[in-house]
C-alpha cells in the first residue's frame, strides 16, 4: 500500500476551489456585485424579463425580438404535462413536500421521453427547456390537488411568472404581482457554482441525461442552507410577528448559536445585491397589499441581526426578503423553494452545457484516516458496538 507523499489539503466545503473557467456569472462578494454574462443584476432586474434572462444565460447573448419570440413560444408549447405525469402527481400523498413532488415529477418526465440520452447539445438544451416550462405546471398542479381543487391548465400566457400565478389561483394575475415575481425569478436564475449547480455539474460530468441532472439540482437546492432558506426566513418573520419582538428573538437565537435565516453567504462578505432589490419590492408590495407589519418585522429582524453581527461578514442574503415577496403574492410558504428551482433551472442548464463543452468526469478524493488490514471476524464472535 503506497503512503500519501504530498501534504494533503482538504478543502472543506470546497471553499475557493475552482472547477472550470466560466463566462456565465461573475460575483464580486466584496463589492456587492453580480453579473450574468456581463450584465449587472440591477440592469437585468430593471429592464429584462425572466424569459430574456434565461435565454441570455443559456445561449450567451441577449436575444433579438424574433429570437425571444421563438423562445417564449417554445416554452408555451412545452408547458402542459403528460397525462401520466399528471396522474403520478395525483397519486402522491397530499401531505408531500412540494420539493419531493417536483423531484419525483421531473424524474418521471425522463421515463416519458423516448430518448432521454443524447450527445447533441441543442437536444440537451431543448430537453431542459421542456423541464423549465413544465415546472410551474407541476408546482401549481400539486398545490391545487392538495387543496381539493382541479388543476388549472396553462393558458399560453407569455411569461413563466404570469402563467405560474394564473395556474396557482385560476384568476387573472395582477400585472404588478406578475412583475414582482418576474423580477424575483430573474434574481434567482443564476449564481455561479453554488451547491445545486455543482450537483448538476457533477451529474452532467458522468454524461447522464438532463432529467437526472435536473433531479440532482432539485434535491440539492432543497436543504435549508441553500434554497430552503427562503421558507425558513419567512417562517421566522411570521413567528416573530411584530417589530417589537425582533430584538429578543435575534439576541436569543444568536446566544443559542442558531443561524438567522436569510443571513450569511459563502461568497458575499457584504450586502447581497439581490437582497437590496427584493427588499424594495417587498416594501412596495407590503404597502400595496396593506401588510406592512410583516415587512416592518423583517426590517426589525434585519436591523437587530446587523447590530449583533456587526464586525462579522454576515449580511442579509437574497432569502431575507424573497419569502416576504412570495408571501405577499399569496404563494404558500412551502412553494418558495420550488419557485427558486423554477428559476434556477436556467443557470443549471447554462453551466451544464458549458461544462460539457470540455467535459472531464468530476471525481475528487477523500483522505482515508481509518485502519487497514483488519482481520475478518465471524459474526458470532463480534462484540458489537457500532450501529447499536
Ligand atoms: N446567522 C448567524 N451566524 C452565522 C450565519 C447566520 N445566518 N451564517 C454564518 N454564521 C456564522 C457561523 O455560525 C460560523 O460561526 P463560527 O465560526 O463562530 O462557528 C461562521 O458564521 C461561519 O459559518 P460557515 O457556515 O462556515 O460559513 P459558510 O460560508 O459556509 O456559510 C451559509 C454560508 C449560507 C451556509 C450560512 O451563512 C448560513 O447557514 N446562512 C443561513 C442560511 C441561509 O440564509 N442560506 C441562504 C444562502 S443564499 C441563497 C442560496 O445560495 O441558496
mmCIF file of C-alpha atoms in Angstrom, residues 44-343:
data_model
loop_
_atom_site.group_PDB
_atom_site.id
_atom_site.type_symbol
_atom_site.label_atom_id
_atom_site.label_comp_id
_atom_site.label_asym_id
_atom_site.label_seq_id
_atom_site.Cartn_x
_atom_site.Cartn_y
_atom_site.Cartn_z
ATOM 1 C CA UNK A 44 -31.415 42.927 -15.711
ATOM 2 C CA UNK A 45 -33.883 43.356 -12.840
ATOM 3 C CA UNK A 46 -34.658 46.856 -14.110
ATOM 4 C CA UNK A 47 -35.086 46.124 -17.802
ATOM 5 C CA UNK A 48 -35.197 42.415 -18.607
ATOM 6 C CA UNK A 49 -37.709 39.615 -18.157
ATOM 7 C CA UNK A 50 -37.150 36.088 -16.836
ATOM 8 C CA UNK A 51 -37.527 34.631 -20.331
ATOM 9 C CA UNK A 52 -34.971 37.039 -21.801
ATOM 10 C CA UNK A 53 -32.593 36.411 -18.888
ATOM 11 C CA UNK A 54 -32.944 32.632 -19.270
ATOM 12 C CA UNK A 55 -32.137 32.995 -22.974
ATOM 13 C CA UNK A 56 -29.115 35.152 -22.135
ATOM 14 C CA UNK A 57 -27.822 32.613 -19.624
ATOM 15 C CA UNK A 58 -28.353 29.567 -21.820
ATOM 16 C CA UNK A 59 -27.355 30.933 -25.245
ATOM 17 C CA UNK A 60 -24.790 33.532 -24.130
ATOM 18 C CA UNK A 61 -26.244 36.765 -25.540
ATOM 19 C CA UNK A 62 -29.406 38.827 -25.273
ATOM 20 C CA UNK A 63 -31.962 37.671 -27.858
ATOM 21 C CA UNK A 64 -33.304 39.714 -30.759
ATOM 22 C CA UNK A 65 -37.072 40.283 -30.695
ATOM 23 C CA UNK A 66 -37.503 37.392 -33.126
ATOM 24 C CA UNK A 67 -35.321 35.018 -31.086
ATOM 25 C CA UNK A 68 -37.138 35.925 -27.881
ATOM 26 C CA UNK A 69 -40.497 35.400 -29.531
ATOM 27 C CA UNK A 70 -39.460 31.951 -30.768
ATOM 28 C CA UNK A 71 -38.017 31.041 -27.352
ATOM 29 C CA UNK A 72 -41.138 32.185 -25.490
ATOM 30 C CA UNK A 73 -43.434 30.324 -27.898
ATOM 31 C CA UNK A 74 -41.423 27.134 -27.414
ATOM 32 C CA UNK A 75 -41.792 27.421 -23.648
ATOM 33 C CA UNK A 76 -45.537 27.994 -24.019
ATOM 34 C CA UNK A 77 -45.827 24.901 -26.204
ATOM 35 C CA UNK A 78 -43.955 22.764 -23.624
ATOM 36 C CA UNK A 79 -45.944 23.890 -20.576
ATOM 37 C CA UNK A 80 -48.601 21.118 -20.438
ATOM 38 C CA UNK A 81 -47.971 17.912 -18.514
ATOM 39 C CA UNK A 82 -48.063 14.417 -19.951
ATOM 40 C CA UNK A 83 -51.317 12.812 -18.692
ATOM 41 C CA UNK A 84 -49.276 10.079 -16.986
ATOM 42 C CA UNK A 85 -47.223 12.667 -15.078
ATOM 43 C CA UNK A 86 -50.426 14.409 -14.030
ATOM 44 C CA UNK A 87 -51.720 11.055 -12.759
ATOM 45 C CA UNK A 88 -48.452 10.487 -10.909
ATOM 46 C CA UNK A 89 -48.815 13.865 -9.140
ATOM 47 C CA UNK A 90 -52.417 12.957 -8.276
ATOM 48 C CA UNK A 91 -51.206 9.700 -6.737
ATOM 49 C CA UNK A 92 -48.728 11.357 -4.340
ATOM 50 C CA UNK A 93 -49.851 11.990 -0.754
ATOM 51 C CA UNK A 94 -51.277 15.494 -0.357
ATOM 52 C CA UNK A 95 -49.009 15.996 2.657
ATOM 53 C CA UNK A 96 -45.908 15.605 0.433
ATOM 54 C CA UNK A 97 -43.361 18.364 0.481
ATOM 55 C CA UNK A 98 -43.688 20.170 -2.881
ATOM 56 C CA UNK A 99 -39.930 19.750 -3.437
ATOM 57 C CA UNK A 100 -40.436 15.962 -3.239
ATOM 58 C CA UNK A 101 -43.203 16.278 -5.787
ATOM 59 C CA UNK A 102 -41.050 18.402 -8.067
ATOM 60 C CA UNK A 103 -38.114 15.999 -7.856
ATOM 61 C CA UNK A 104 -40.348 12.985 -8.481
ATOM 62 C CA UNK A 105 -42.223 14.570 -11.384
ATOM 63 C CA UNK A 106 -39.062 15.793 -13.141
ATOM 64 C CA UNK A 107 -37.535 12.361 -12.739
ATOM 65 C CA UNK A 108 -40.715 10.803 -14.185
ATOM 66 C CA UNK A 109 -40.590 13.120 -17.207
ATOM 67 C CA UNK A 110 -37.454 11.203 -18.192
ATOM 68 C CA UNK A 111 -39.449 7.967 -18.364
ATOM 69 C CA UNK A 112 -41.811 9.517 -20.912
ATOM 70 C CA UNK A 113 -39.005 10.799 -23.122
ATOM 71 C CA UNK A 114 -38.307 8.106 -25.723
ATOM 72 C CA UNK A 115 -34.656 9.221 -25.999
ATOM 73 C CA UNK A 116 -33.514 10.844 -22.740
ATOM 74 C CA UNK A 117 -29.815 10.272 -23.521
ATOM 75 C CA UNK A 118 -28.187 12.460 -26.162
ATOM 76 C CA UNK A 119 -24.764 13.877 -27.077
ATOM 77 C CA UNK A 120 -26.294 16.711 -29.075
ATOM 78 C CA UNK A 121 -26.074 19.978 -27.099
ATOM 79 C CA UNK A 122 -29.095 21.527 -28.844
ATOM 80 C CA UNK A 123 -31.189 18.499 -27.992
ATOM 81 C CA UNK A 124 -29.930 18.681 -24.403
ATOM 82 C CA UNK A 125 -30.965 22.345 -24.225
ATOM 83 C CA UNK A 126 -34.364 21.531 -25.688
ATOM 84 C CA UNK A 127 -34.954 18.851 -23.050
ATOM 85 C CA UNK A 128 -34.003 21.315 -20.359
ATOM 86 C CA UNK A 129 -36.378 23.949 -21.727
ATOM 87 C CA UNK A 130 -39.174 21.388 -21.694
ATOM 88 C CA UNK A 131 -38.488 20.788 -17.997
ATOM 89 C CA UNK A 132 -38.177 24.541 -17.307
ATOM 90 C CA UNK A 133 -41.549 25.248 -18.919
ATOM 91 C CA UNK A 134 -43.267 22.439 -17.013
ATOM 92 C CA UNK A 135 -42.045 23.356 -13.531
ATOM 93 C CA UNK A 136 -44.770 25.993 -12.922
ATOM 94 C CA UNK A 137 -47.361 23.478 -14.089
ATOM 95 C CA UNK A 138 -46.051 20.736 -11.784
ATOM 96 C CA UNK A 139 -45.893 23.039 -8.757
ATOM 97 C CA UNK A 140 -49.309 24.627 -9.217
ATOM 98 C CA UNK A 141 -50.978 21.334 -10.160
ATOM 99 C CA UNK A 142 -49.807 19.753 -6.929
ATOM 100 C CA UNK A 143 -50.835 22.758 -4.864
ATOM 101 C CA UNK A 144 -54.341 22.745 -6.316
ATOM 102 C CA UNK A 145 -54.779 18.985 -5.967
ATOM 103 C CA UNK A 146 -53.733 19.002 -2.315
ATOM 104 C CA UNK A 147 -56.346 21.691 -1.728
ATOM 105 C CA UNK A 148 -59.049 19.558 -3.430
ATOM 106 C CA UNK A 149 -59.143 21.868 -6.450
ATOM 107 C CA UNK A 150 -58.920 20.947 -10.102
ATOM 108 C CA UNK A 151 -55.609 21.861 -11.754
ATOM 109 C CA UNK A 152 -55.741 24.951 -13.947
ATOM 110 C CA UNK A 153 -54.379 24.270 -17.408
ATOM 111 C CA UNK A 154 -51.724 26.594 -18.854
ATOM 112 C CA UNK A 155 -53.279 29.325 -20.935
ATOM 113 C CA UNK A 156 -50.422 30.325 -23.194
ATOM 114 C CA UNK A 157 -49.522 33.403 -21.160
ATOM 115 C CA UNK A 158 -46.219 34.854 -22.232
ATOM 116 C CA UNK A 159 -44.275 34.635 -19.017
ATOM 117 C CA UNK A 160 -43.339 31.961 -16.535
ATOM 118 C CA UNK A 161 -44.392 34.375 -13.768
ATOM 119 C CA UNK A 162 -47.862 35.150 -15.197
ATOM 120 C CA UNK A 163 -48.561 31.530 -16.005
ATOM 121 C CA UNK A 164 -47.488 30.428 -12.514
ATOM 122 C CA UNK A 165 -49.768 32.927 -10.739
ATOM 123 C CA UNK A 166 -52.644 32.134 -13.091
ATOM 124 C CA UNK A 167 -52.335 28.358 -12.666
ATOM 125 C CA UNK A 168 -51.973 28.743 -8.888
ATOM 126 C CA UNK A 169 -55.213 30.675 -8.419
ATOM 127 C CA UNK A 170 -57.202 30.309 -11.615
ATOM 128 C CA UNK A 171 -57.613 34.099 -11.597
ATOM 129 C CA UNK A 172 -56.254 36.733 -13.933
ATOM 130 C CA UNK A 173 -52.955 37.750 -12.293
ATOM 131 C CA UNK A 174 -52.401 41.349 -11.271
ATOM 132 C CA UNK A 175 -49.749 42.891 -13.599
ATOM 133 C CA UNK A 176 -47.857 44.383 -10.627
ATOM 134 C CA UNK A 177 -47.723 40.958 -8.956
ATOM 135 C CA UNK A 178 -46.543 39.354 -12.195
ATOM 136 C CA UNK A 179 -43.787 41.951 -12.469
ATOM 137 C CA UNK A 180 -42.636 41.392 -8.859
ATOM 138 C CA UNK A 181 -42.497 37.619 -9.389
ATOM 139 C CA UNK A 182 -40.748 38.077 -12.716
ATOM 140 C CA UNK A 183 -38.042 40.190 -11.051
ATOM 141 C CA UNK A 184 -37.659 37.570 -8.296
ATOM 142 C CA UNK A 185 -37.216 34.910 -10.985
ATOM 143 C CA UNK A 186 -34.520 36.992 -12.685
ATOM 144 C CA UNK A 187 -32.696 37.379 -9.364
ATOM 145 C CA UNK A 188 -32.771 33.611 -8.673
ATOM 146 C CA UNK A 189 -31.906 32.458 -12.190
ATOM 147 C CA UNK A 190 -28.185 32.006 -11.711
ATOM 148 C CA UNK A 191 -25.478 32.217 -9.079
ATOM 149 C CA UNK A 192 -22.215 30.711 -10.254
ATOM 150 C CA UNK A 193 -21.010 27.404 -8.748
ATOM 151 C CA UNK A 194 -23.437 27.139 -5.826
ATOM 152 C CA UNK A 195 -24.292 23.757 -4.301
ATOM 153 C CA UNK A 196 -27.160 22.826 -6.633
ATOM 154 C CA UNK A 197 -25.318 23.990 -9.754
ATOM 155 C CA UNK A 198 -22.340 21.939 -8.676
ATOM 156 C CA UNK A 199 -24.603 18.916 -8.107
ATOM 157 C CA UNK A 200 -25.941 19.324 -11.661
ATOM 158 C CA UNK A 201 -22.389 19.667 -12.966
ATOM 159 C CA UNK A 202 -21.208 16.516 -11.179
ATOM 160 C CA UNK A 203 -24.116 14.535 -12.620
ATOM 161 C CA UNK A 204 -23.545 16.025 -16.084
ATOM 162 C CA UNK A 205 -19.861 15.087 -15.934
ATOM 163 C CA UNK A 206 -20.891 11.415 -15.956
ATOM 164 C CA UNK A 207 -22.740 12.177 -19.238
ATOM 165 C CA UNK A 208 -26.084 11.425 -17.595
ATOM 166 C CA UNK A 209 -29.342 12.671 -19.148
ATOM 167 C CA UNK A 210 -30.903 16.079 -18.424
ATOM 168 C CA UNK A 211 -33.673 14.602 -16.224
ATOM 169 C CA UNK A 212 -31.091 13.026 -13.913
ATOM 170 C CA UNK A 213 -29.089 16.266 -13.919
ATOM 171 C CA UNK A 214 -32.068 18.460 -13.015
ATOM 172 C CA UNK A 215 -33.257 15.977 -10.403
ATOM 173 C CA UNK A 216 -29.829 16.252 -8.729
ATOM 174 C CA UNK A 217 -30.158 20.024 -8.726
ATOM 175 C CA UNK A 218 -33.659 19.969 -7.221
ATOM 176 C CA UNK A 219 -32.587 17.564 -4.459
ATOM 177 C CA UNK A 220 -29.595 19.710 -3.570
ATOM 178 C CA UNK A 221 -31.479 23.000 -3.675
ATOM 179 C CA UNK A 222 -33.956 21.747 -1.125
ATOM 180 C CA UNK A 223 -31.807 21.983 2.030
ATOM 181 C CA UNK A 224 -32.245 24.888 4.474
ATOM 182 C CA UNK A 225 -28.664 26.078 3.994
ATOM 183 C CA UNK A 226 -29.344 26.607 0.279
ATOM 184 C CA UNK A 227 -32.725 27.092 -1.447
ATOM 185 C CA UNK A 228 -34.737 26.081 1.607
ATOM 186 C CA UNK A 229 -33.575 29.191 3.476
ATOM 187 C CA UNK A 230 -36.307 31.354 1.881
ATOM 188 C CA UNK A 231 -39.020 29.288 3.582
ATOM 189 C CA UNK A 232 -37.161 29.249 6.887
ATOM 190 C CA UNK A 233 -36.594 33.023 6.762
ATOM 191 C CA UNK A 234 -40.291 33.752 6.194
ATOM 192 C CA UNK A 235 -41.301 31.346 8.956
ATOM 193 C CA UNK A 236 -39.005 33.263 11.295
ATOM 194 C CA UNK A 237 -40.671 36.579 10.397
ATOM 195 C CA UNK A 238 -44.146 35.085 10.908
ATOM 196 C CA UNK A 239 -43.080 33.557 14.224
ATOM 197 C CA UNK A 240 -41.575 36.818 15.474
ATOM 198 C CA UNK A 241 -44.799 38.531 14.386
ATOM 199 C CA UNK A 242 -44.179 42.156 15.381
ATOM 200 C CA UNK A 243 -41.191 44.506 15.106
ATOM 201 C CA UNK A 244 -41.035 44.905 18.890
ATOM 202 C CA UNK A 245 -40.216 41.198 19.340
ATOM 203 C CA UNK A 246 -37.378 41.167 16.826
ATOM 204 C CA UNK A 247 -34.565 42.232 19.148
ATOM 205 C CA UNK A 248 -35.311 39.492 21.731
ATOM 206 C CA UNK A 249 -35.632 36.866 19.025
ATOM 207 C CA UNK A 250 -32.307 37.744 17.419
ATOM 208 C CA UNK A 251 -30.441 38.057 20.721
ATOM 209 C CA UNK A 252 -31.789 34.675 21.946
ATOM 210 C CA UNK A 253 -31.109 32.927 18.647
ATOM 211 C CA UNK A 254 -27.526 34.140 18.454
ATOM 212 C CA UNK A 255 -26.913 33.369 22.140
ATOM 213 C CA UNK A 256 -28.001 29.795 21.375
ATOM 214 C CA UNK A 257 -25.663 29.730 18.331
ATOM 215 C CA UNK A 258 -28.631 29.454 15.989
ATOM 216 C CA UNK A 259 -28.334 30.872 12.485
ATOM 217 C CA UNK A 260 -30.502 33.740 11.384
ATOM 218 C CA UNK A 261 -32.024 32.506 8.142
ATOM 219 C CA UNK A 262 -31.585 34.854 5.214
ATOM 220 C CA UNK A 263 -28.215 35.959 6.547
ATOM 221 C CA UNK A 264 -24.682 34.999 5.601
ATOM 222 C CA UNK A 265 -23.202 33.754 2.362
ATOM 223 C CA UNK A 266 -20.204 31.762 1.245
ATOM 224 C CA UNK A 267 -19.279 34.338 -1.408
ATOM 225 C CA UNK A 268 -20.753 37.674 -0.302
ATOM 226 C CA UNK A 269 -18.940 39.272 2.564
ATOM 227 C CA UNK A 270 -21.115 42.359 2.272
ATOM 228 C CA UNK A 271 -24.684 43.023 1.039
ATOM 229 C CA UNK A 272 -26.047 40.532 -1.414
ATOM 230 C CA UNK A 273 -27.102 42.846 -4.286
ATOM 231 C CA UNK A 274 -30.226 40.728 -4.834
ATOM 232 C CA UNK A 275 -31.323 41.450 -1.264
ATOM 233 C CA UNK A 276 -31.397 45.193 -1.932
ATOM 234 C CA UNK A 277 -33.670 44.770 -4.945
ATOM 235 C CA UNK A 278 -36.007 42.331 -3.216
ATOM 236 C CA UNK A 279 -36.249 44.496 -0.117
ATOM 237 C CA UNK A 280 -37.522 47.361 -2.289
ATOM 238 C CA UNK A 281 -40.123 45.114 -3.956
ATOM 239 C CA UNK A 282 -41.145 43.640 -0.581
ATOM 240 C CA UNK A 283 -41.693 47.160 0.816
ATOM 241 C CA UNK A 284 -43.722 48.251 -2.203
ATOM 242 C CA UNK A 285 -45.856 45.100 -2.204
ATOM 243 C CA UNK A 286 -46.442 45.348 1.559
ATOM 244 C CA UNK A 287 -47.716 48.920 1.152
ATOM 245 C CA UNK A 288 -49.878 47.943 -1.830
ATOM 246 C CA UNK A 289 -51.397 44.958 -0.019
ATOM 247 C CA UNK A 290 -51.725 46.728 3.329
ATOM 248 C CA UNK A 291 -49.494 44.192 5.133
ATOM 249 C CA UNK A 292 -46.784 46.461 6.411
ATOM 250 C CA UNK A 293 -46.402 44.686 9.783
ATOM 251 C CA UNK A 294 -44.809 41.690 8.108
ATOM 252 C CA UNK A 295 -42.344 43.863 6.214
ATOM 253 C CA UNK A 296 -41.631 46.012 9.269
ATOM 254 C CA UNK A 297 -40.925 42.865 11.308
ATOM 255 C CA UNK A 298 -38.468 41.644 8.673
ATOM 256 C CA UNK A 299 -36.739 45.032 8.734
ATOM 257 C CA UNK A 300 -36.587 44.945 12.555
ATOM 258 C CA UNK A 301 -35.036 41.447 12.448
ATOM 259 C CA UNK A 302 -32.547 42.664 9.869
ATOM 260 C CA UNK A 303 -31.613 45.702 11.962
ATOM 261 C CA UNK A 304 -31.165 43.658 15.132
ATOM 262 C CA UNK A 305 -29.157 40.990 13.354
ATOM 263 C CA UNK A 306 -26.886 43.600 11.747
ATOM 264 C CA UNK A 307 -26.319 45.190 15.159
ATOM 265 C CA UNK A 308 -25.433 41.867 16.810
ATOM 266 C CA UNK A 309 -23.358 40.683 13.865
ATOM 267 C CA UNK A 310 -21.506 43.975 13.426
ATOM 268 C CA UNK A 311 -17.868 43.376 12.597
ATOM 269 C CA UNK A 312 -18.633 39.980 11.024
ATOM 270 C CA UNK A 313 -19.005 39.339 7.301
ATOM 271 C CA UNK A 314 -22.567 38.108 7.848
ATOM 272 C CA UNK A 315 -25.004 40.293 5.896
ATOM 273 C CA UNK A 316 -28.535 39.768 4.579
ATOM 274 C CA UNK A 317 -28.700 37.496 1.545
ATOM 275 C CA UNK A 318 -31.311 37.041 -1.192
ATOM 276 C CA UNK A 319 -33.520 34.991 1.124
ATOM 277 C CA UNK A 320 -34.051 37.676 3.751
ATOM 278 C CA UNK A 321 -36.831 39.302 1.676
ATOM 279 C CA UNK A 322 -37.641 36.820 -1.108
ATOM 280 C CA UNK A 323 -40.021 34.970 1.217
ATOM 281 C CA UNK A 324 -41.790 38.227 2.080
ATOM 282 C CA UNK A 325 -42.292 38.955 -1.625
ATOM 283 C CA UNK A 326 -43.633 35.444 -2.318
ATOM 284 C CA UNK A 327 -45.882 35.535 0.765
ATOM 285 C CA UNK A 328 -47.323 38.905 -0.262
ATOM 286 C CA UNK A 329 -48.049 37.435 -3.688
ATOM 287 C CA UNK A 330 -50.258 34.871 -1.930
ATOM 288 C CA UNK A 331 -47.904 31.962 -2.531
ATOM 289 C CA UNK A 332 -47.911 29.202 0.130
ATOM 290 C CA UNK A 333 -44.625 29.047 2.066
ATOM 291 C CA UNK A 334 -43.666 25.530 1.011
ATOM 292 C CA UNK A 335 -43.767 26.599 -2.648
ATOM 293 C CA UNK A 336 -40.933 29.116 -2.205
ATOM 294 C CA UNK A 337 -38.107 26.641 -2.812
ATOM 295 C CA UNK A 338 -39.904 25.106 -5.817
ATOM 296 C CA UNK A 339 -40.119 28.651 -7.242
ATOM 297 C CA UNK A 340 -36.379 29.003 -6.709
ATOM 298 C CA UNK A 341 -35.921 25.768 -8.722
ATOM 299 C CA UNK A 342 -38.324 27.035 -11.394
ATOM 300 C CA UNK A 343 -35.970 29.963 -11.916
#
